[in-house]
Amino acid sequence: MITVDLGSRSYPIQIRAGALDDYDFYRQHIPGKQILVITNETVAPLYLERVLAAAGDDRKVSSVVLPDGEQFKTLADLEAIFETALREGHNRTTTFLALGGGVVGDMAGFAAASYQRGVSFLQIPTTLLAQVDSSVGGKTGVNHPLGKNMIGAFHQPRAVLIDTDVLQTLPAREYAAGLAEVIKYGLICDRDFYHWLQHNREALIDKEPNALKLAIERSCEAKARVVAADEREAGVRAILNLGHTFAHAIESAKGYGRWLHGEAVAAGMVLAVRLSIRRGMLADDCLPVLLSWLEGVGLPTEPPKDIPTNLWLELMGRDKKVLDGRLRLVLLREIGEAFVTSDVESSDLAEFLGEFAA
Amino acid sequence: MITVDLGSRSYPIQIRAGALDDYDFYRQHIPGKQILVITNETVAPLYLERVLAAAGDDRKVSSVVLPDGEQFKTLADLEAIFETALREGHNRTTTFLALGGGVVGDMAGFAAASYQRGVSFLQIPTTLLAQVDSSVGGKTGVNHPLGKNMIGAFHQPRAVLIDTDVLQTLPAREYAAGLAEVIKYGLICDRDFYHWLQHNREALIDKEPNALKLAIERSCEAKARVVAADEREAGVRAILNLGHTFAHAIESAKGYGRWLHGEAVAAGMVLAVRLSIRRGMLADDCLPVLLSWLEGVGLPTEPPKDIPTNLWLELMGRDKKVLDGRLRLVLLREIGEAFVTSDVESSDLAEFLGEFAA
């Protein structure tokens, strides 16, 4: 059991095969007599009944099935959650359960933060990306046509329940997208893990249970450490966004949902590594090692060629890390050591990005 | 200067004539280089330019003018705020200024809580009701068709600036609605203030500056005390809702905006006092004193006659204070001493409310 150490808001992350049916876990972490399971139309047929059976117990149970996709992660789409919660009489003691990927977790978490000014929630992530990243750390929210995750709240779950078995049904493309966030932890803060990942690529591609569990644990430990040090991203937490400023621009330029988030992050991390090398901070030979791993698991290693440089800069300029007009980027000093910098001039960035245009 | 004592989130309430132009106040309490003033179409022509001039200084300044009215306090109507903030490049260091009544304050506060997962905000309330109640304490949010203030956040302002002069332009009906919340403080926790209000009714009706300032100060002190003791309404803060469970049902049954909130609270407080007397807790002669004061300032003392008893119960059952199916009501033990109870049976409540139907 991993703990995210946040004082009175600390919470456990339980990771194991078959955890979805863990009656005791639900009994321990659901405080009241009402639950609202929030899921989507892809996950509901696979797992909703099992969760309702295990978590429902003697509680009043409701569920909301959202449409599946990043394009439905909007303020307007939250309405379905509030509507069900109110119509079915959920009060301040209710607990929302997020059963799904990152979109479901972000929406359910923000709904929990806002419903009657805040109710409890549990994360039950069903994609690799959500398991190793978005379900841990309390960032919740929805997208705006003018920027990703621009409306939201910091609202920590009471617990995170990760069933490694559910990854067996995850489509290959989504699984690969999750691996992008896994290797990110190696790059930013865990050099040994990065090497382990190099040696265990095939085991991960084959979803070998022990390798999977270790990769998820190590990722969650890294995330828990960084979040505990800086819950609201006043400083070090920003390193979790390696590649993300580029990724958000890619997602925004191509339309949410066309590139999976993890795919955009993979391409974004390559850009961050290239830029780190170009600025003389990182050894040249880091690049082929990373490229080979990403290609091996089926992830893109280049951004789309049709984003004009001025659009890149405009979209990156909307990033939440921008402070007083200065873009802040996460770069690498070496493998396992990321840092945040405002030292990259727009003109340099424009020249760098221009090299990737068709 | 009154302080709302909430540890690291403590903040001052400044109350004085002409405070709107207080350049130093803005300089002291706005941390960054960007401000977004959120106001409405009624207040903007009166005060927006003055606030922009005093608060703008060397900052980047934007403003959003919302339509005026409780019916526009919805999730969808928040969009105008997010749209402007994003389009004009506001980042995490921006400060939102709420310039208006309770609706503007609640919406701007929730927008500040949610924009990029939380930015600073200042309250500059321009109605009596907002000055003595909604601008202090950090409750923010919007209505849902199924219930008032059901979507929101606790998000404390960095400061509250109250200019008593602005009340001179406040329409009589809205001014009276604010006086309902003023006398509420006397009823729930300040018996001396209640008596002072009895003796100074005419001075308040005439908006005599010294009487006004004292009434607002005393109200804000009471609210600050209660909020400091129980920020998130786990207990004693609920007494601030004297009359409000009835009031929310009235507003919901009649359609938001038909009854002003303060008017519904006035009628709701009379119901709470009647119920307290009926249950043998409060002396009979408290009622005529309260009725006479409320009638004197032009407030309703009876609920609408066309709410059927079952609708009363259904609407009151949606109150955020309902816990595990038990309605919790605020009643009075004596003048100046309110308490929360779950002891009122639905059948008793139905019989009591039935007496007010036509």
XYZ file of C-alpha atoms in Angstrom:
716
model
C 0.000 0.000 0.000
C 1.412 3.388 -1.064
C 0.430 6.505 0.884
C 0.141 10.006 -0.535
C 1.327 11.986 2.469
C -0.724 15.166 2.743
C -1.323 15.495 6.485
C -5.014 15.285 7.283
C -5.741 14.677 3.607
C -3.357 11.713 3.234
C -4.717 8.725 1.366
C -3.758 5.222 0.303
C -3.197 3.784 -3.166
C -4.015 0.087 -3.285
C -2.574 -1.780 -6.274
C -3.358 -5.433 -6.964
C -4.964 -7.845 -9.392
C -8.687 -8.241 -8.696
C -8.879 -5.187 -6.434
C -12.160 -4.112 -8.064
C -14.068 -6.619 -5.925
C -12.389 -5.639 -2.661
C -15.457 -5.214 -0.448
C -13.317 -4.316 2.587
C -11.579 -1.513 0.757
C -14.870 0.172 -0.111
C -16.231 -0.349 3.391
C -13.140 1.254 4.851
C -12.968 4.282 2.568
C -16.595 5.214 1.895
C -17.785 7.255 4.861
C -21.534 7.655 4.241
C -24.581 5.759 3.110
C -24.758 7.003 -0.475
C -22.527 6.410 -3.477
C -22.653 7.755 -7.003
C -20.520 5.804 -9.476
C -19.424 7.938 -12.418
C -18.214 5.988 -15.421
C -18.464 5.988 -19.203
C -20.203 3.951 -21.883
C -17.069 1.909 -22.625
C -16.235 0.955 -19.047
C -19.794 0.525 -17.738
C -20.554 -2.772 -19.559
C -17.216 -4.212 -18.368
C -17.003 -3.242 -14.705
C -19.933 -1.183 -13.396
C -21.932 -4.118 -12.018
C -18.917 -5.530 -10.188
C -18.163 -2.216 -8.513
C -21.796 -1.639 -7.579
C -21.944 -5.128 -6.080
C -18.799 -4.696 -4.006
C -19.173 -1.032 -3.038
C -22.957 -0.863 -2.797
C -23.314 -3.052 0.272
C -26.152 -1.493 2.290
C -25.762 1.887 0.636
C -28.012 3.886 -1.633
C -26.395 3.492 -5.035
C -26.664 5.641 -8.183
C -24.640 5.742 -11.359
C -23.987 8.096 -14.260
C -22.693 6.811 -17.582
C -20.922 9.579 -19.510
C -20.078 9.523 -23.218
C -16.502 8.334 -23.800
C -13.937 10.838 -25.006
C -11.863 13.898 -24.222
C -14.242 16.004 -26.339
C -16.933 15.461 -23.685
C -14.769 16.763 -20.859
C -16.525 20.130 -20.665
C -18.331 22.265 -18.121
C -21.611 21.491 -19.889
C -21.017 17.738 -19.681
C -20.678 17.916 -15.891
C -24.365 18.682 -15.824
C -25.291 14.983 -16.183
C -23.477 14.239 -12.918
C -25.101 17.066 -10.951
C -28.508 16.244 -12.416
C -28.346 12.600 -11.296
C -26.907 13.445 -7.882
C -29.665 15.957 -7.169
C -32.508 13.975 -8.686
C -31.546 10.938 -6.628
C -31.225 12.907 -3.416
C -27.492 12.725 -2.777
C -26.495 14.937 0.130
C -23.194 16.232 1.521
C -22.297 12.843 2.962
C -22.349 11.086 -0.412
C -19.207 9.666 -2.039
C -18.534 9.873 -5.754
C -16.624 6.932 -7.284
C -14.722 7.638 -10.498
C -14.614 4.401 -12.507
C -12.778 4.962 -15.778
C -9.836 6.676 -17.390
C -8.420 10.143 -16.952
C -11.422 11.944 -18.393
C -13.838 10.220 -16.024
C -11.507 10.787 -13.067
C -10.987 14.468 -13.828
C -14.706 15.109 -14.343
C -15.873 13.046 -11.373
C -13.245 14.673 -9.189
C -14.274 18.190 -10.177
C -17.944 17.267 -9.758
C -17.085 15.962 -6.260
C -15.165 19.172 -5.497
C -18.156 21.284 -6.541
C -21.240 19.272 -5.577
C -22.724 20.990 -2.530
C -19.303 22.684 -2.221
C -17.428 19.419 -1.876
C -18.101 15.733 -1.222
C -15.823 12.712 -0.858
C -14.564 10.753 -3.813
C -12.635 7.617 -4.686
C -10.573 7.004 -7.787
C -10.866 3.607 -9.504
C -8.768 4.171 -12.627
C -9.236 1.677 -15.471
C -6.595 2.870 -17.922
C -2.863 2.681 -17.414
C -2.567 6.424 -17.865
C -5.105 7.128 -15.147
C -3.551 4.523 -12.839
C -0.061 5.975 -12.966
C -0.905 9.624 -13.322
C -4.255 11.348 -13.258
C -5.889 9.389 -10.423
C -3.192 10.423 -7.957
C -2.617 13.982 -6.784
C -6.000 15.674 -6.675
C -5.920 17.609 -9.922
C -9.446 17.634 -11.289
C -11.182 19.651 -13.969
C -12.569 20.067 -17.439
C -11.342 21.551 -20.696
C -12.319 24.851 -22.254
C -12.351 25.481 -26.015
C -9.481 27.896 -25.336
C -7.334 25.519 -23.276
C -7.029 22.138 -21.642
C -7.879 21.639 -17.944
C -8.479 25.360 -17.529
C -11.453 24.934 -15.175
C -11.066 22.737 -12.140
C -10.040 22.267 -8.543
C -7.472 20.624 -6.338
C -9.564 17.975 -4.604
C -7.837 14.907 -3.215
C -9.573 11.517 -3.334
C -10.043 9.557 -0.100
C -8.377 6.548 -1.703
C -7.211 5.170 -5.053
C -7.998 1.575 -6.008
C -5.943 0.142 -8.867
C -6.888 -3.242 -10.306
C -4.079 -4.339 -12.631
C -6.365 -6.961 -14.203
C -8.468 -4.333 -15.959
C -5.513 -3.478 -18.188
C -5.990 -6.814 -19.973
C -9.080 -5.370 -21.700
C -7.471 -2.013 -22.468
C -7.012 -1.339 -26.207
C -3.356 -1.425 -27.321
C -3.281 2.225 -28.316
C -4.493 3.381 -24.900
C -2.135 1.024 -23.125
C 0.810 2.464 -25.038
C -0.368 5.983 -24.183
C -0.140 5.054 -20.500
C 3.403 3.779 -20.937
C 4.381 7.306 -21.983
C 3.572 8.544 -18.473
C 5.357 5.529 -16.959
C 8.649 6.293 -18.662
C 8.168 9.950 -17.791
C 8.759 9.093 -14.107
C 12.045 7.456 -15.017
C 13.084 10.503 -17.013
C 12.174 13.108 -14.402
C 13.132 11.534 -11.099
C 14.057 7.837 -11.125
C 17.085 6.862 -13.174
C 17.096 3.241 -11.892
C 13.482 2.827 -12.925
C 14.348 4.240 -16.341
C 16.965 1.523 -16.779
C 14.587 -1.128 -15.462
C 12.073 0.003 -18.082
C 14.698 -0.344 -20.827
C 15.286 -3.941 -19.785
C 11.641 -4.868 -19.287
C 10.059 -3.368 -22.349
C 8.931 -6.712 -23.753
C 7.454 -7.854 -20.436
C 5.445 -4.642 -20.294
C 4.289 -4.961 -23.894
C 3.110 -8.483 -23.006
C 1.335 -7.122 -19.910
C 3.222 -9.601 -17.760
C 1.522 -9.247 -14.321
C 4.605 -8.797 -12.119
C 6.209 -6.293 -14.458
C 2.946 -4.384 -14.715
C 2.468 -4.216 -10.971
C 6.027 -3.045 -10.391
C 5.812 -0.391 -13.114
C 2.568 0.969 -11.672
C 3.862 0.920 -8.103
C 7.081 2.676 -8.975
C 5.168 5.304 -10.986
C 2.656 5.910 -8.199
C 5.457 6.153 -5.621
C 7.175 8.800 -7.724
C 3.976 10.749 -8.194
C 3.053 10.463 -4.496
C 6.494 11.778 -3.507
C 6.299 14.794 -5.794
C 2.690 15.613 -4.841
C 3.456 15.331 -1.115
C 6.305 17.809 -1.570
C 4.183 20.340 -3.467
C 0.444 19.674 -3.523
C -0.610 22.824 -5.360
C 2.233 23.046 -7.817
C 3.962 26.066 -6.373
C 7.298 24.559 -7.394
C 8.660 21.046 -7.869
C 5.339 19.480 -8.887
C 5.724 21.186 -12.255
C 8.356 18.580 -13.240
C 5.498 16.099 -13.625
C 4.644 18.122 -16.702
C 7.716 17.056 -18.678
C 6.632 17.239 -22.307
C 3.161 18.432 -21.350
C 3.371 22.036 -22.511
C 4.227 20.738 -25.988
C 1.601 17.997 -25.597
C -1.203 20.402 -24.681
C -0.404 22.472 -27.753
C -0.533 19.341 -29.941
C -3.861 18.253 -28.467
C -5.294 21.729 -28.789
C -4.077 22.218 -32.380
C -5.343 18.823 -33.540
C -8.608 18.883 -31.590
C -8.971 17.078 -28.282
C -9.234 13.334 -28.654
C -7.494 12.991 -32.034
C -4.144 12.453 -30.405
C -4.414 10.547 -27.147
C -2.946 12.519 -24.248
C -0.170 9.956 -23.706
C 0.717 10.028 -27.393
C 1.051 13.804 -27.299
C 3.121 13.488 -24.116
C 5.456 11.002 -25.840
C 6.071 13.422 -28.698
C 6.342 16.282 -26.180
C 8.935 14.427 -24.071
C 11.035 13.839 -27.162
C 10.904 17.585 -27.852
C 11.908 18.320 -24.243
C 14.820 15.873 -24.483
C 15.919 17.303 -27.846
C 15.769 20.821 -26.429
C 17.733 19.743 -23.336
C 20.423 18.267 -25.587
C 20.441 21.308 -27.866
C 21.013 23.551 -24.876
C 24.009 21.450 -23.840
C 22.484 20.022 -20.682
C 21.916 16.420 -21.649
C 24.182 13.912 -23.419
C 23.398 13.285 -27.114
C 23.097 9.532 -26.670
C 20.047 9.876 -24.427
C 17.908 10.564 -27.481
C 18.270 7.272 -29.434
C 17.661 5.244 -26.238
C 14.408 7.076 -25.601
C 13.303 6.998 -29.247
C 13.908 3.271 -29.484
C 11.892 2.539 -26.344
C 8.962 4.730 -27.406
C 8.928 3.271 -30.920
C 9.138 -0.204 -29.427
C 5.955 0.267 -27.414
C 4.202 1.929 -30.371
C 4.290 5.585 -29.383
C 4.851 8.565 -31.711
C 8.201 10.299 -31.404
C 7.519 13.346 -33.530
C 4.936 16.118 -33.324
C 2.480 16.657 -36.187
C 4.159 18.524 -39.042
C 1.271 20.859 -39.784
C 1.400 23.126 -36.731
C 2.762 26.528 -37.795
C 5.358 27.981 -35.427
C 3.174 30.917 -34.422
C 0.368 28.532 -33.458
C 2.815 26.479 -31.364
C 3.830 29.608 -29.487
C 0.291 30.855 -29.047
C -0.964 27.533 -27.709
C 2.046 27.017 -25.441
C 1.556 30.560 -24.162
C -1.827 29.509 -22.741
C -0.190 26.947 -20.494
C -1.051 27.297 -16.799
C 2.666 27.403 -16.002
C 3.056 30.732 -17.814
C 3.937 33.427 -15.269
C 3.940 37.112 -16.115
C 4.307 36.362 -19.789
C 7.291 33.982 -19.382
C 6.843 30.450 -20.631
C 8.181 27.900 -18.147
C 9.449 24.629 -19.554
C 10.468 21.371 -17.915
C 13.864 20.196 -19.175
C 16.335 17.485 -18.130
C 19.721 18.040 -16.543
C 20.315 14.307 -16.810
C 18.181 11.165 -16.939
C 16.252 11.157 -13.651
C 16.723 14.852 -12.977
C 14.189 17.317 -14.347
C 13.974 21.025 -13.599
C 11.800 23.993 -14.519
C 13.191 26.927 -16.430
C 11.992 30.277 -17.754
C 15.245 30.797 -19.607
C 14.155 29.662 -23.056
C 13.570 32.727 -25.237
C 10.562 32.686 -27.569
C 12.840 33.241 -30.543
C 14.923 30.167 -29.669
C 11.801 28.124 -29.153
C 10.380 29.298 -32.476
C 13.559 28.305 -34.279
C 13.594 24.910 -32.548
C 9.949 24.172 -33.332
C 10.331 25.411 -36.895
C 12.583 22.411 -37.568
C 9.670 20.032 -37.097
C 7.325 21.690 -39.561
C 6.819 20.060 -42.952
C -10.837 46.872 10.212
C -12.469 43.519 10.964
C -10.472 40.323 10.442
C -11.888 36.957 9.483
C -9.553 34.715 11.442
C -8.757 31.613 9.377
C -5.058 31.062 9.984
C -3.080 31.393 6.779
C -6.289 32.284 4.950
C -7.270 35.152 7.264
C -8.438 38.329 5.594
C -9.591 41.848 6.398
C -12.968 43.498 5.895
C -12.630 47.229 5.350
C -15.832 49.226 5.890
C -16.055 52.948 5.167
C -17.697 55.608 3.046
C -15.799 56.148 -0.212
C -13.744 52.937 0.112
C -14.264 52.148 -3.583
C -11.511 54.611 -4.509
C -9.017 53.313 -1.949
C -5.944 52.887 -4.152
C -3.833 51.675 -1.206
C -6.253 48.915 -0.363
C -6.086 47.472 -3.859
C -2.313 47.811 -3.972
C -2.025 45.961 -0.699
C -4.392 43.089 -1.487
C -3.881 42.380 -5.193
C -0.778 40.197 -5.494
C -0.193 40.035 -9.276
C -0.149 42.172 -12.370
C -3.535 41.188 -13.798
C -7.078 41.872 -12.620
C -10.427 40.772 -13.976
C -13.358 42.773 -12.624
C -16.605 40.812 -12.694
C -19.733 42.913 -12.379
C -23.235 43.177 -13.843
C -25.088 45.480 -16.208
C -26.716 47.411 -13.341
C -23.553 48.061 -11.333
C -21.135 48.593 -14.237
C -22.437 52.037 -15.308
C -22.343 53.221 -11.677
C -18.994 51.991 -10.355
C -16.919 50.000 -12.846
C -14.820 52.927 -14.077
C -14.002 54.048 -10.547
C -12.832 50.592 -9.523
C -10.777 50.137 -12.686
C -9.150 53.524 -12.101
C -8.239 52.787 -8.477
C -7.385 49.079 -8.788
C -5.924 49.105 -12.292
C -2.809 51.079 -11.474
C -0.066 49.544 -13.632
C -1.905 46.258 -14.023
C -3.410 44.533 -17.022
C -7.133 45.072 -16.577
C -10.108 43.172 -17.985
C -13.793 43.190 -17.111
C -16.856 41.015 -17.602
C -20.357 42.453 -17.360
C -22.899 39.747 -16.508
C -26.665 40.021 -16.910
C -28.325 41.075 -13.648
C -30.423 38.547 -11.775
C -30.513 35.322 -9.777
C -31.851 33.489 -12.856
C -28.438 33.997 -14.498
C -26.535 32.381 -11.633
C -25.938 29.097 -13.462
C -23.069 26.879 -14.494
C -23.630 27.940 -18.112
C -23.438 31.631 -17.218
C -19.964 31.171 -15.691
C -18.734 30.606 -19.206
C -18.602 34.355 -19.937
C -16.086 34.776 -17.123
C -13.817 31.900 -18.223
C -14.040 32.999 -21.841
C -12.865 36.538 -21.072
C -10.153 35.384 -18.675
C -8.698 32.972 -21.238
C -9.120 35.208 -24.256
C -7.323 38.039 -22.485
C -4.506 35.823 -21.270
C -5.097 35.779 -17.532
C -2.786 33.319 -15.800
C -2.634 31.771 -12.332
C -1.387 35.002 -10.768
C -4.470 36.995 -11.795
C -6.958 38.360 -9.254
C -10.705 38.370 -9.828
C -12.619 41.319 -8.318
C -16.309 40.739 -7.610
C -18.089 44.091 -7.941
C -21.799 43.685 -7.294
C -24.366 41.951 -5.159
C -24.584 38.383 -3.919
C -25.060 36.845 -7.346
C -21.942 38.507 -8.744
C -19.946 37.623 -5.620
C -21.011 33.980 -5.641
C -20.324 33.565 -9.357
C -17.032 35.471 -9.359
C -15.916 33.561 -6.271
C -16.674 30.183 -7.824
C -15.047 31.262 -11.078
C -11.955 32.265 -9.049
C -12.020 28.925 -7.218
C -12.136 27.038 -10.534
C -10.125 29.134 -12.994
C -6.843 27.287 -13.529
C -7.753 25.402 -10.314
C -7.886 28.538 -8.211
C -6.859 32.200 -8.370
C -7.112 35.071 -5.886
C -10.216 37.163 -5.526
C -11.506 40.257 -3.752
C -15.076 40.968 -2.777
C -16.429 44.484 -3.360
C -20.084 44.050 -2.441
C -22.497 46.742 -3.633
C -25.735 45.593 -2.007
C -26.469 45.579 1.699
C -27.172 41.855 1.568
C -23.810 41.083 0.001
C -22.020 43.445 2.394
C -23.354 41.838 5.549
C -23.599 38.269 4.374
C -22.526 36.710 1.116
C -19.216 38.554 0.623
C -17.825 37.203 3.904
C -17.080 33.553 4.588
C -15.956 32.038 1.298
C -19.145 30.335 0.180
C -19.284 30.586 -3.580
C -21.346 28.843 -6.223
C -24.190 28.750 -8.680
C -27.740 27.445 -8.687
C -29.044 24.301 -10.336
C -32.612 23.943 -11.624
C -33.037 21.343 -8.860
C -31.689 23.464 -6.006
C -30.084 26.708 -4.957
C -26.280 26.969 -4.536
C -25.873 23.271 -5.217
C -22.663 23.670 -7.244
C -19.793 25.624 -5.740
C -16.724 25.796 -3.575
C -15.397 27.163 -0.322
C -12.948 29.770 -1.556
C -12.037 32.646 0.741
C -11.411 36.118 -0.699
C -8.127 37.877 0.039
C -10.041 40.897 1.299
C -13.498 42.449 1.414
C -13.970 46.128 0.619
C -17.274 47.660 1.727
C -18.143 51.180 0.611
C -21.209 52.287 2.587
C -21.830 55.130 0.107
C -22.920 52.735 -2.626
C -26.032 51.887 -0.625
C -27.397 55.350 -1.419
C -28.092 54.201 -4.985
C -29.495 50.814 -3.954
C -33.212 50.375 -4.787
C -35.473 50.379 -1.686
C -36.600 46.790 -2.177
C -33.038 45.465 -2.305
C -32.018 47.580 0.646
C -34.863 46.124 2.710
C -33.847 42.613 1.628
C -30.390 43.274 3.092
C -31.900 44.403 6.377
C -33.391 40.921 6.732
C -29.872 39.477 7.018
C -28.871 42.289 9.400
C -31.601 41.485 11.897
C -30.796 37.804 11.476
C -27.481 38.376 13.283
C -29.343 39.906 16.202
C -31.702 36.951 16.327
C -29.076 34.221 16.129
C -26.187 35.523 18.229
C -26.344 39.162 19.344
C -29.223 40.136 21.595
C -27.844 43.642 22.276
C -27.599 44.313 18.557
C -31.189 43.096 18.169
C -32.327 45.701 20.674
C -30.185 48.370 19.052
C -31.871 47.552 15.748
C -35.305 47.950 17.353
C -34.351 51.440 18.500
C -32.631 52.514 15.293
C -35.069 51.287 12.685
C -35.858 54.779 11.410
C -32.194 55.770 11.163
C -31.562 52.642 9.086
C -34.565 53.275 6.859
C -33.171 56.787 6.280
C -29.717 55.290 5.524
C -28.182 57.523 8.183
C -24.406 57.018 7.662
C -23.370 56.281 11.259
C -26.227 53.861 11.849
C -25.493 52.123 8.546
C -21.798 51.733 9.301
C -22.481 50.361 12.766
C -25.108 47.905 11.491
C -22.750 46.599 8.803
C -19.796 46.350 11.189
C -21.769 44.497 13.802
C -23.166 42.118 11.175
C -19.746 41.429 9.664
C -18.251 40.887 13.125
C -20.919 38.308 13.882
C -20.410 36.560 10.570
C -16.600 36.628 10.916
C -16.870 35.068 14.394
C -19.101 32.236 13.256
C -17.062 31.538 10.103
C -13.789 31.526 12.057
C -15.267 28.946 14.422
C -16.494 26.662 11.629
C -15.294 27.526 8.138
C -16.832 24.566 6.323
C -20.110 24.387 8.185
C -19.444 21.181 10.087
C -21.417 22.586 13.013
C -22.140 26.047 14.400
C -21.956 27.840 11.037
C -25.330 26.357 10.192
C -26.998 28.884 12.528
C -26.292 31.532 9.878
C -29.021 29.771 7.932
C -31.837 30.811 10.275
C -34.916 30.926 8.060
C -32.930 29.849 5.017
C -34.274 26.316 4.601
C -37.766 27.809 4.360
C -36.405 30.630 2.197
C -34.741 28.332 -0.312
C -38.008 26.426 -0.701
C -39.871 29.694 -1.305
C -37.348 30.871 -3.895
C -37.369 27.498 -5.603
C -41.173 27.183 -5.642
C -41.708 30.708 -6.964
C -38.801 30.696 -9.421
C -35.471 32.290 -8.575
C -35.555 36.065 -8.682
C -39.307 36.526 -8.119
C -38.810 36.773 -4.391
C -35.545 38.468 -3.457
C -33.380 36.228 -1.276
C -33.665 38.611 1.697
C -37.434 38.740 1.343
C -37.643 34.967 1.426
C -35.291 34.958 4.426
C -37.552 37.440 6.237
C -40.576 35.192 5.729
C -38.431 32.165 6.607
C -37.198 33.723 9.859
C -40.778 34.432 10.879
C -41.555 30.744 10.265
C -38.531 29.714 12.344
C -39.578 32.035 15.180
C -43.189 30.780 15.031
C -41.974 27.179 15.100
C -39.645 27.933 18.021
C -42.572 29.435 19.949
C -44.884 26.560 19.007
C -42.349 24.087 20.387
C -42.253 25.963 23.669
C -38.702 27.250 23.357
C -39.252 30.936 22.757
C -41.569 33.442 24.506
C -44.771 34.364 22.613
C -44.071 38.085 22.708
C -40.956 37.746 20.535
C -43.171 37.367 17.492
C -44.979 40.764 17.427
C -41.683 42.591 18.030
C -40.080 40.892 15.027
C -43.158 41.275 12.798
C -43.403 44.965 13.563
C -39.741 45.585 12.722
C -39.883 43.616 9.467
C -43.126 45.321 8.391
C -41.608 48.673 9.324
C -38.693 48.208 6.930
C -40.973 46.862 4.209
C -40.265 43.133 4.357
C -42.769 40.288 3.930
C -43.687 38.386 7.080
C -45.588 35.497 5.542
C -44.691 32.875 2.970
C -46.613 32.641 -0.305
C -49.959 30.900 0.238
C -49.845 28.767 -2.884
C -47.110 26.291 -1.932
C -48.746 22.912 -1.229
C -47.426 21.164 1.887
C -45.901 18.275 -0.059
C -43.963 20.732 -2.229
C -42.679 22.514 0.894
C -41.395 19.223 2.242
C -39.880 18.120 -1.035
C -38.045 21.404 -1.556
C -36.868 21.611 2.044
C -35.655 18.020 1.751
C -33.169 19.136 -0.893
C -31.463 21.458 1.558
C -27.701 20.931 1.923
C -28.182 20.576 5.679
C -30.185 17.356 5.229
C -28.188 14.449 6.654
C -29.155 10.840 6.110
C -32.718 11.828 5.363
C -33.183 14.003 8.482
C -34.049 17.632 7.908
C -32.018 19.924 10.146
C -33.606 23.219 11.107
C -32.227 26.313 12.825
C -34.484 27.403 15.690
C -34.178 29.919 18.544
C -33.818 29.085 22.208
C -34.100 32.790 22.944
C -33.355 36.035 21.117
C -29.620 35.930 20.355
C -29.310 32.164 20.764
C -29.882 29.938 17.775
C -29.293 26.193 17.544
C -29.586 23.419 14.992
C -32.001 20.548 15.493
C -33.009 17.358 13.701
C -35.859 16.805 16.146
C -38.698 18.234 14.070
C -40.716 15.348 12.608
C -41.925 15.703 9.017
C -45.507 15.237 10.163
C -45.201 18.146 12.630
C -43.596 20.289 9.969
C -46.332 19.407 7.483
C -49.036 20.373 9.969
C -47.246 23.632 10.798
C -46.754 24.608 7.159
C -50.309 23.598 6.280
C -51.526 26.517 8.390
C -50.002 29.007 5.958
C -51.649 27.620 2.823
C -54.590 29.512 1.373
